[in-house]
CSV table of C-alpha atoms and ligand atoms in Angstrom, one decimal:
chain,number,residue,atom,x,y,z
H,1,UNK,CA,-21.3,41.3,63.8
H,2,UNK,CA,-22.1,44.9,64.7
H,3,UNK,CA,-22.6,45.4,68.4
H,4,UNK,CA,-23.5,49.0,68.1
H,5,UNK,CA,-24.9,50.8,65.1
H,6,UNK,CA,-25.8,54.5,64.9
H,7,UNK,CA,-27.7,55.7,61.9
H,8,UNK,CA,-27.8,59.4,61.0
H,9,UNK,CA,-27.7,60.8,64.5
H,10,UNK,CA,-28.1,64.6,65.0
H,11,UNK,CA,-27.9,66.2,68.4
H,12,UNK,CA,-28.7,69.9,68.9
H,13,UNK,CA,-28.4,71.3,72.4
H,14,UNK,CA,-30.7,74.0,73.4
H,15,UNK,CA,-34.4,74.7,74.2
H,16,UNK,CA,-35.9,74.1,70.7
H,17,UNK,CA,-33.7,71.6,68.9
H,18,UNK,CA,-36.6,70.7,66.5
H,19,UNK,CA,-36.7,74.2,65.1
H,20,UNK,CA,-33.1,74.0,64.0
H,21,UNK,CA,-33.0,70.5,62.6
H,22,UNK,CA,-33.7,71.8,59.1
H,23,UNK,CA,-30.7,74.2,59.3
H,24,UNK,CA,-28.5,71.4,60.7
H,25,UNK,CA,-29.5,69.1,57.8
H,26,UNK,CA,-28.8,71.9,55.4
H,27,UNK,CA,-25.3,72.2,56.7
H,28,UNK,CA,-25.3,75.3,58.8
H,29,UNK,CA,-21.9,75.6,60.6
H,30,UNK,CA,-21.7,75.0,64.3
H,31,UNK,CA,-20.6,78.6,64.9
H,32,UNK,CA,-23.4,80.1,62.7
H,33,UNK,CA,-26.0,78.0,64.4
H,34,UNK,CA,-24.8,79.1,67.8
H,35,UNK,CA,-24.8,82.8,66.8
H,36,UNK,CA,-28.2,82.7,65.1
H,37,UNK,CA,-30.1,80.5,67.6
H,38,UNK,CA,-28.1,80.0,70.8
H,39,UNK,CA,-28.2,76.3,70.1
H,40,UNK,CA,-25.1,74.1,69.9
H,41,UNK,CA,-24.7,71.6,67.2
H,42,UNK,CA,-23.4,68.6,69.1
H,43,UNK,CA,-23.5,66.0,66.3
H,44,UNK,CA,-24.4,66.2,62.7
H,45,UNK,CA,-25.5,63.1,60.7
H,46,UNK,CA,-23.2,60.6,62.3
H,47,UNK,CA,-23.5,57.0,61.2
H,48,UNK,CA,-21.1,54.4,62.6
H,49,UNK,CA,-20.9,50.7,63.1
H,50,UNK,CA,-19.0,49.2,66.0
H,51,UNK,CA,-18.1,45.6,65.6
H,52,UNK,CA,-18.3,43.1,68.5
H,53,UNK,CA,-15.0,42.3,70.1
H,54,UNK,CA,-13.3,45.4,68.7
H,55,UNK,CA,-11.7,48.4,70.3
H,56,UNK,CA,-13.2,51.3,68.4
H,57,UNK,CA,-11.5,54.6,69.2
H,58,UNK,CA,-13.4,57.9,68.9
H,59,UNK,CA,-10.9,60.8,68.4
H,60,UNK,CA,-11.2,64.5,68.0
H,61,UNK,CA,-10.3,67.8,69.7
H,62,UNK,CA,-12.1,69.2,72.7
H,63,UNK,CA,-15.7,70.0,71.9
H,64,UNK,CA,-15.8,67.8,68.8
H,65,UNK,CA,-18.6,65.7,70.2
H,66,UNK,CA,-16.9,62.5,71.4
H,67,UNK,CA,-18.6,62.3,74.8
H,68,UNK,CA,-21.9,63.4,73.3
H,69,UNK,CA,-21.7,60.5,70.8
H,70,UNK,CA,-20.9,57.7,73.3
H,71,UNK,CA,-23.6,58.9,75.8
H,72,UNK,CA,-26.1,58.1,73.1
H,73,UNK,CA,-25.1,54.5,73.2
H,74,UNK,CA,-26.6,54.0,76.6
H,75,UNK,CA,-29.2,56.8,76.2
H,76,UNK,CA,-27.7,59.1,78.7
H,77,UNK,CA,-28.3,61.5,75.9
H,78,UNK,CA,-31.3,61.3,73.5
H,79,UNK,CA,-30.7,62.2,69.8
H,80,UNK,CA,-32.5,65.1,68.1
H,81,UNK,CA,-32.8,62.7,65.2
H,82,UNK,CA,-31.5,59.3,64.2
H,83,UNK,CA,-31.4,55.8,65.4
H,84,UNK,CA,-29.2,53.8,67.9
H,85,UNK,CA,-29.1,50.0,67.8
H,86,UNK,CA,-27.3,47.9,70.4
H,87,UNK,CA,-27.3,44.2,69.6
H,88,UNK,CA,-30.0,45.1,67.0
H,89,UNK,CA,-32.3,46.7,69.7
H,90,UNK,CA,-33.4,50.3,69.2
H,91,UNK,CA,-32.4,51.9,72.5
H,92,UNK,CA,-35.0,54.7,72.0
H,93,UNK,CA,-37.7,52.0,72.2
H,94,UNK,CA,-36.7,50.8,75.7
H,95,UNK,CA,-39.2,51.4,78.5
H,96,UNK,CA,-37.8,52.8,81.7
H,97,UNK,CA,-37.4,49.4,83.4
H,98,UNK,CA,-35.8,47.9,80.3
H,99,UNK,CA,-33.5,50.9,80.0
H,100,UNK,CA,-32.3,50.5,83.6
H,101,UNK,CA,-31.6,46.8,83.1
H,102,UNK,CA,-29.9,47.6,79.8
H,103,UNK,CA,-27.6,50.1,81.4
H,104,UNK,CA,-26.7,47.8,84.2
H,105,UNK,CA,-26.0,44.8,82.1
H,106,UNK,CA,-24.9,45.8,78.7
H,107,UNK,CA,-22.5,48.6,79.3
H,108,UNK,CA,-20.1,49.9,81.9
H,109,UNK,CA,-18.2,53.2,81.7
H,110,UNK,CA,-14.7,54.1,82.7
H,111,UNK,CA,-14.1,57.8,83.2
H,112,UNK,CA,-11.1,60.1,83.1
H,113,UNK,CA,-11.4,61.0,86.7
H,114,UNK,CA,-11.9,57.4,87.8
H,115,UNK,CA,-15.2,58.2,89.5
H,116,UNK,CA,-14.5,56.0,92.5
H,117,UNK,CA,-16.5,56.2,95.7
H,118,UNK,CA,-14.2,57.8,98.2
H,119,UNK,CA,-15.7,56.3,101.4
H,120,UNK,CA,-15.6,52.8,100.1
H,121,UNK,CA,-12.7,50.4,100.0
H,122,UNK,CA,-11.1,49.3,96.8
H,123,UNK,CA,-12.9,46.0,97.1
H,124,UNK,CA,-16.3,47.6,97.6
H,125,UNK,CA,-15.6,50.0,94.7
H,126,UNK,CA,-15.0,47.1,92.3
H,127,UNK,CA,-18.0,45.1,93.6
H,128,UNK,CA,-20.2,48.2,93.4
H,129,UNK,CA,-21.8,47.4,90.0
H,130,UNK,CA,-22.6,44.0,91.3
H,131,UNK,CA,-24.2,45.4,94.5
H,132,UNK,CA,-26.5,47.5,92.4
H,133,UNK,CA,-27.4,44.4,90.4
H,134,UNK,CA,-28.3,42.5,93.6
H,135,UNK,CA,-25.4,39.9,93.4
H,136,UNK,CA,-24.8,38.0,96.7
H,137,UNK,CA,-22.0,39.4,98.9
H,138,UNK,CA,-19.8,36.3,98.7
H,139,UNK,CA,-20.0,36.1,95.0
H,140,UNK,CA,-19.5,39.8,94.3
H,141,UNK,CA,-16.4,39.8,96.6
H,142,UNK,CA,-15.0,36.7,94.9
H,143,UNK,CA,-15.5,38.5,91.5
H,144,UNK,CA,-14.0,41.7,92.8
H,145,UNK,CA,-10.9,39.8,94.1
H,146,UNK,CA,-10.6,38.2,90.7
H,147,UNK,CA,-10.7,41.4,88.8
H,148,UNK,CA,-8.3,43.2,91.2
H,149,UNK,CA,-5.9,40.4,90.5
H,150,UNK,CA,-6.3,40.8,86.8
H,151,UNK,CA,-5.3,44.5,87.0
H,152,UNK,CA,-2.5,43.8,89.4
H,153,UNK,CA,-4.0,45.2,92.6
H,154,UNK,CA,-4.1,42.1,94.8
H,155,UNK,CA,-3.3,43.3,98.4
H,156,UNK,CA,-4.9,46.7,98.1
H,157,UNK,CA,-8.5,45.4,98.7
H,158,UNK,CA,-9.1,47.2,102.0
H,159,UNK,CA,-7.4,50.5,101.1
H,160,UNK,CA,-9.4,53.6,100.2
H,161,UNK,CA,-9.1,55.4,96.9
H,162,UNK,CA,-7.2,58.4,98.4
H,163,UNK,CA,-4.4,56.0,99.4
H,164,UNK,CA,-3.7,55.0,95.8
H,165,UNK,CA,-1.8,56.7,93.0
H,166,UNK,CA,-3.7,57.9,90.0
H,167,UNK,CA,-2.7,54.9,87.9
H,168,UNK,CA,-3.8,52.6,90.6
H,169,UNK,CA,-7.1,54.3,91.0
H,170,UNK,CA,-7.6,54.0,87.2
H,171,UNK,CA,-6.9,50.3,87.5
H,172,UNK,CA,-9.7,50.1,90.2
H,173,UNK,CA,-12.0,51.9,87.8
H,174,UNK,CA,-11.1,49.4,85.1
H,175,UNK,CA,-11.6,46.4,87.4
H,176,UNK,CA,-15.0,47.8,88.4
H,177,UNK,CA,-16.1,48.1,84.8
H,178,UNK,CA,-14.9,44.6,84.0
H,179,UNK,CA,-16.4,43.0,87.0
H,180,UNK,CA,-20.0,43.6,85.8
H,181,UNK,CA,-19.3,41.4,82.8
H,182,UNK,CA,-20.8,44.1,80.7
H,183,UNK,CA,-20.2,43.2,77.0
H,184,UNK,CA,-19.5,46.8,76.2
H,185,UNK,CA,-17.0,49.1,77.9
H,186,UNK,CA,-17.3,52.8,77.2
H,187,UNK,CA,-14.0,54.5,78.2
H,188,UNK,CA,-14.1,58.3,78.1
H,189,UNK,CA,-10.6,59.6,78.2
H,190,UNK,CA,-9.9,56.8,80.7
H,191,UNK,CA,-6.1,57.2,80.6
H,192,UNK,CA,-5.8,60.9,79.8
H,193,UNK,CA,-5.1,61.9,83.4
H,194,UNK,CA,-2.2,59.5,83.8
H,195,UNK,CA,1.4,60.4,83.2
H,196,UNK,CA,2.9,59.0,80.0
H,197,UNK,CA,4.7,56.0,81.5
H,198,UNK,CA,1.7,54.8,83.5
H,199,UNK,CA,-0.5,55.5,80.6
H,200,UNK,CA,1.5,53.3,78.4
H,201,UNK,CA,1.4,50.5,81.0
H,202,UNK,CA,-2.4,50.9,81.2
H,203,UNK,CA,-2.7,50.6,77.4
H,204,UNK,CA,-0.6,47.4,77.5
H,205,UNK,CA,-2.8,46.1,80.2
H,206,UNK,CA,-6.0,46.9,78.4
H,207,UNK,CA,-4.7,45.2,75.2
H,208,UNK,CA,-3.6,42.1,77.2
H,209,UNK,CA,-7.0,41.9,78.9
H,210,UNK,CA,-8.8,42.5,75.7
H,211,UNK,CA,-6.9,39.6,74.0
H,212,UNK,CA,-8.6,37.3,76.5
H,213,UNK,CA,-11.9,39.0,77.1
H,214,UNK,CA,-13.0,40.1,73.7
H,215,UNK,CA,-15.3,42.8,75.0
H,216,UNK,CA,-16.6,45.6,72.7
H,217,UNK,CA,-14.7,48.7,73.8
H,218,UNK,CA,-15.4,52.2,72.7
H,219,UNK,CA,-12.4,54.3,73.7
H,220,UNK,CA,-12.3,58.1,73.6
H,221,UNK,CA,-9.0,59.8,73.4
H,222,UNK,CA,-7.4,63.1,72.3
H,223,UNK,CA,-4.2,61.3,71.8
H,224,UNK,CA,-3.4,60.0,68.3
H,225,UNK,CA,-0.6,57.6,69.4
H,226,UNK,CA,-3.0,56.1,71.9
H,227,UNK,CA,-5.7,55.8,69.2
H,228,UNK,CA,-3.4,54.1,66.8
H,229,UNK,CA,-2.0,51.8,69.4
H,230,UNK,CA,-5.4,50.6,70.8
H,231,UNK,CA,-7.9,51.0,68.0
H,232,UNK,CA,-9.0,48.2,65.6
H,233,UNK,CA,-10.8,51.1,64.0
H,234,UNK,CA,-10.7,54.8,64.6
H,235,UNK,CA,-13.5,57.4,64.1
H,236,UNK,CA,-12.3,61.1,63.9
H,237,UNK,CA,-14.8,63.8,64.8
H,238,UNK,CA,-14.6,67.5,64.0
H,239,UNK,CA,-17.2,70.0,65.1
H,240,UNK,CA,-19.7,67.3,65.5
H,241,UNK,CA,-19.1,65.7,62.2
H,242,UNK,CA,-17.4,62.4,61.3
H,243,UNK,CA,-14.5,63.3,59.2
H,244,UNK,CA,-13.0,59.8,58.7
H,245,UNK,CA,-13.4,56.3,60.0
H,246,UNK,CA,-11.3,53.3,59.3
H,247,UNK,CA,-8.4,51.1,60.5
H,248,UNK,CA,-5.3,52.9,61.7
H,249,UNK,CA,-3.6,51.9,58.4
H,250,UNK,CA,-6.5,53.2,56.3
H,251,UNK,CA,-6.2,56.6,58.1
H,252,UNK,CA,-2.4,56.8,57.9
H,253,UNK,CA,-2.2,55.6,54.3
H,254,UNK,CA,-5.1,57.6,52.9
H,255,UNK,CA,-6.1,60.6,55.1
H,256,UNK,CA,-9.5,61.9,54.0
H,257,UNK,CA,-8.5,65.6,54.0
H,258,UNK,CA,-6.0,68.2,55.1
H,259,UNK,CA,-7.5,68.3,58.6
H,260,UNK,CA,-6.7,64.6,59.1
H,261,UNK,CA,-3.3,65.0,57.5
H,262,UNK,CA,-2.4,67.8,59.9
H,263,UNK,CA,-3.6,65.5,62.7
H,264,UNK,CA,-1.2,62.8,61.6
H,265,UNK,CA,1.8,64.9,61.2
H,266,UNK,CA,3.7,63.8,64.3
H,267,UNK,CA,2.7,60.2,64.3
H,268,UNK,CA,5.3,57.6,64.6
H,269,UNK,CA,4.4,55.9,61.4
H,270,UNK,CA,7.0,53.2,61.7
H,271,UNK,CA,5.1,51.8,64.7
H,272,UNK,CA,1.7,51.7,63.1
H,273,UNK,CA,2.6,50.5,59.6
H,274,UNK,CA,4.1,47.1,59.3
H,275,UNK,CA,6.0,45.0,56.8
H,276,UNK,CA,2.8,43.9,55.1
H,277,UNK,CA,2.3,47.5,53.9
H,278,UNK,CA,5.6,47.7,52.1
H,279,UNK,CA,5.6,44.7,49.7
H,280,UNK,CA,6.9,44.7,46.2
H,281,UNK,CA,3.9,45.0,43.9
H,282,UNK,CA,4.2,41.8,41.9
H,283,UNK,CA,6.7,39.3,43.0
H,284,UNK,CA,8.0,36.6,40.7
H,285,UNK,CA,8.5,33.3,42.6
H,286,UNK,CA,9.8,29.9,41.4
H,287,UNK,CA,9.5,26.4,42.8
H,288,UNK,CA,12.5,24.3,43.8
H,289,UNK,CA,11.9,22.0,40.8
H,290,UNK,CA,12.3,24.8,38.3
H,291,UNK,CA,14.9,23.9,35.7
H,292,UNK,CA,18.0,26.3,35.7
H,293,UNK,CA,17.5,27.3,32.1
H,294,UNK,CA,13.9,28.4,32.7
H,295,UNK,CA,14.9,30.2,35.9
H,296,UNK,CA,17.6,32.1,34.1
H,297,UNK,CA,15.3,32.9,31.2
H,298,UNK,CA,12.8,34.5,33.6
H,299,UNK,CA,15.5,36.5,35.4
H,300,UNK,CA,16.9,37.8,32.2
H,301,UNK,CA,13.5,38.6,30.6
H,302,UNK,CA,12.6,40.7,33.7
H,303,UNK,CA,16.0,42.2,34.3
H,304,UNK,CA,16.0,40.8,37.8
H,305,UNK,CA,19.2,40.0,39.7
H,306,UNK,CA,17.5,37.5,42.0
H,307,UNK,CA,14.2,35.6,42.4
H,308,UNK,CA,12.5,34.2,45.5
H,309,UNK,CA,12.1,30.4,45.5
H,310,UNK,CA,9.3,28.6,47.4
H,311,UNK,CA,8.8,25.1,48.7
H,312,UNK,CA,5.1,24.8,48.7
H,313,UNK,CA,4.0,28.0,50.6
H,314,UNK,CA,7.2,28.2,52.5
H,315,UNK,CA,10.2,30.3,51.7
H,316,UNK,CA,13.0,28.0,50.4
H,317,UNK,CA,15.5,30.7,49.6
H,318,UNK,CA,16.7,33.1,46.9
H,319,UNK,CA,18.3,32.3,43.6
H,320,UNK,CA,20.8,34.9,42.5
H,321,UNK,CA,21.3,35.4,38.8
H,322,UNK,CA,25.0,34.3,39.0
H,323,UNK,CA,24.0,31.1,40.7
H,324,UNK,CA,21.3,30.4,38.0
H,325,UNK,CA,24.0,30.8,35.4
H,326,UNK,CA,26.3,28.4,37.3
H,327,UNK,CA,23.5,25.9,37.6
H,328,UNK,CA,23.0,26.0,33.8
H,329,UNK,CA,26.7,25.6,33.2
H,330,UNK,CA,26.9,22.6,35.6
H,331,UNK,CA,23.8,21.0,33.9
H,332,UNK,CA,21.9,20.8,37.2
H,333,UNK,CA,18.4,19.2,37.0
H,334,UNK,CA,16.8,21.9,39.1
H,335,UNK,CA,17.7,24.9,41.1
H,336,UNK,CA,17.2,23.4,44.5
H,337,UNK,CA,21.0,23.1,45.2
H,338,UNK,CA,21.8,26.6,44.1
H,339,UNK,CA,19.8,28.6,46.5
H,340,UNK,CA,21.0,31.0,49.1
H,341,UNK,CA,19.3,31.7,52.4
H,342,UNK,CA,16.8,34.6,52.3
H,343,UNK,CA,16.3,36.8,55.3
H,344,UNK,CA,12.7,37.3,56.3
H,345,UNK,CA,10.6,39.4,58.7
H,346,UNK,CA,7.0,38.7,60.0
H,347,UNK,CA,4.3,40.7,58.3
H,348,UNK,CA,3.4,42.2,61.7
H,349,UNK,CA,6.9,43.7,62.2
H,350,UNK,CA,6.7,47.5,62.5
H,351,UNK,CA,8.4,49.5,59.7
H,352,UNK,CA,10.8,51.1,62.2
H,353,UNK,CA,12.1,47.7,63.1
H,354,UNK,CA,12.1,46.6,59.4
H,355,UNK,CA,14.0,49.7,58.4
H,356,UNK,CA,16.7,48.8,61.0
H,357,UNK,CA,16.9,45.4,59.4
H,358,UNK,CA,17.2,46.7,55.9
H,359,UNK,CA,20.0,49.1,56.9
H,360,UNK,CA,22.3,46.3,57.9
H,361,UNK,CA,21.2,43.9,55.2
H,362,UNK,CA,21.7,44.7,51.5
H,363,UNK,CA,20.1,41.5,50.4
H,364,UNK,CA,16.4,41.1,49.5
H,365,UNK,CA,14.2,40.4,52.5
H,366,UNK,CA,11.0,38.3,52.4
H,367,UNK,CA,7.8,38.8,54.5
H,368,UNK,CA,6.1,35.8,56.1
H,369,UNK,CA,2.8,35.4,57.8
H,370,UNK,CA,2.0,34.0,61.3
H,371,UNK,CA,2.4,30.4,60.0
H,372,UNK,CA,5.7,31.3,58.4
H,373,UNK,CA,4.3,31.1,54.9
H,374,UNK,CA,5.7,33.4,52.3
H,375,UNK,CA,3.7,36.6,51.6
H,376,UNK,CA,6.0,38.7,49.5
H,377,UNK,CA,9.2,40.6,49.2
H,378,UNK,CA,9.9,43.9,51.0
H,379,UNK,CA,10.2,47.0,48.8
H,380,UNK,CA,13.0,49.1,50.2
H,381,UNK,CA,11.8,52.3,48.5
H,382,UNK,CA,8.3,51.7,49.9
H,383,UNK,CA,9.5,51.2,53.4
H,384,UNK,CA,11.4,54.5,53.2
H,385,UNK,CA,8.5,56.4,51.7
H,386,UNK,CA,6.0,55.1,54.2
H,387,UNK,CA,8.1,56.0,57.1
H,388,UNK,CA,8.9,59.5,55.8
H,389,UNK,CA,6.2,60.4,53.3
H,390,UNK,CA,7.1,64.1,53.3
H,391,UNK,CA,10.6,63.3,52.2
H,392,UNK,CA,9.3,61.8,49.0
H,393,UNK,CA,7.0,64.6,48.3
H,394,UNK,CA,4.3,62.2,47.2
H,395,UNK,CA,1.2,60.9,49.0
H,396,UNK,CA,2.1,57.4,50.2
H,397,UNK,CA,-0.7,55.7,48.4
H,398,UNK,CA,0.8,56.6,45.1
H,399,UNK,CA,4.1,55.0,45.9
H,400,UNK,CA,5.5,52.6,43.3
K,501,LIG,N1,-25.5,69.5,78.0
K,501,LIG,C1,-25.0,70.3,77.0
K,501,LIG,N2,-25.6,71.4,76.8
K,501,LIG,C2,-25.2,72.3,75.8
K,501,LIG,N3,-24.1,72.0,75.0
K,501,LIG,C3,-23.5,70.8,75.2
K,501,LIG,C4,-23.9,69.9,76.2
K,501,LIG,N4,-23.0,68.9,76.2
K,501,LIG,C5,-22.1,69.1,75.2
K,501,LIG,N5,-22.4,70.3,74.6
K,501,LIG,C6,-21.7,70.9,73.5
K,501,LIG,O1,-21.6,69.9,72.5
K,501,LIG,C7,-20.3,69.9,71.9
K,501,LIG,C8,-19.6,68.6,72.1
K,501,LIG,O2,-19.3,68.4,73.4
K,501,LIG,P1,-18.6,67.0,74.0
K,501,LIG,O3,-18.6,67.1,75.4
K,501,LIG,O4,-19.3,65.9,73.3
K,501,LIG,O5,-17.2,67.2,73.4
K,501,LIG,P2,-15.9,66.2,73.6
K,501,LIG,O6,-15.4,65.9,72.2
K,501,LIG,O7,-16.2,65.1,74.5
K,501,LIG,O8,-14.9,67.3,74.2
K,501,LIG,P3,-13.8,67.0,75.4
K,501,LIG,O9,-12.6,66.4,74.7
K,501,LIG,O10,-13.4,68.3,75.9
K,501,LIG,O11,-14.4,66.1,76.4
K,501,LIG,C9,-19.5,71.1,72.6
K,501,LIG,O12,-19.6,72.2,71.8
K,501,LIG,C10,-20.3,71.3,73.9
K,501,LIG,O13,-20.2,72.6,74.3
K,502,LIG,MG1,-15.6,64.6,76.4
């Protein structure tokens, strides 16, 4: 289900946006529009769906329109054209009272500079959104305590923001946003002011919380590694336009254009792509009950030196060609006693980890799902090509 949908949003900043809508639709460049009219093209024809329970990352360089886009979601900014639906409701149709309620209840924001109230304690800061909503003191304090515990700040309730480190202040900001029970969190560069180690910790914490909470999170970042780590999906903006939108894998495996490719250059691909992306195209499998002659025939016909053998959906082992020949010579009824163990990795294993496994294991390696059922066999060449696409000289999606 889509929590947020935007349809064909345009935003032109300046005194007479309507006059320049035609030019914006006709594709005038951002620079040309500014020069000609003094108006800034904030967003051009953006359509985007954000699924409930997902972390949707919005990426792009400074000035590309990220903040402008998410401020449309709670109507802090009104579009020059286009439609914004939240839970199917057109936010432009909300009356002032409804809008106020909508902002208080549906969404909370977390900012880069924490935005804490300096003269209030940590506890009061976290309870603030509830105060605004008229929640009783005892209840809001109980909830504030709960969320402070969730972000690891129990014991700091009566401190003031200036007494906390940046990372701790950001945790307070996060606790405050979570405490309102808003279904949607808008996080604008929320972790960008933190040093790398703390930032990584906050990412882990957000992922751990999200695993329980299932909020809908729109997360703005400049940082591609952060985007790939957090995002179920990622939207990349450039000069107010949406250049590409998709899962991290979509974007890594088939970048829409040179701009995205340049963006992706320094990514740690081995962490984003996993074993499921590097399967052998068509895998021959046999069952345990296969007769040795038939197994050998199949191996010879395809020129294979081994074949994977399944027991139901489970991986039973691997039959090497020499063992198939031996089974035939010995007149075995089936191949079940002639199997060797087959190494396996879970589908979710990152390719960097997989690569390490392959280096110390010359034998074929199977890939299994969460339940331990067989999915396929790893392709060594694919692993290498996916991790180092430039080395192969071919775009990864064309890999054999
Ligand atoms: N209130 C405003 N009036 C005029 N122009 C604006 C206004 N707000 C944003 N802009 C312009 O719209 C464009 C997009 O700005 P926006 O703040 O959305 O970028 P951003 O991607 O969030 O950048 P950053 O990463 O620096 O926060 C920029 O060219 C900016 O100058
Ligand atoms: Mg911004």
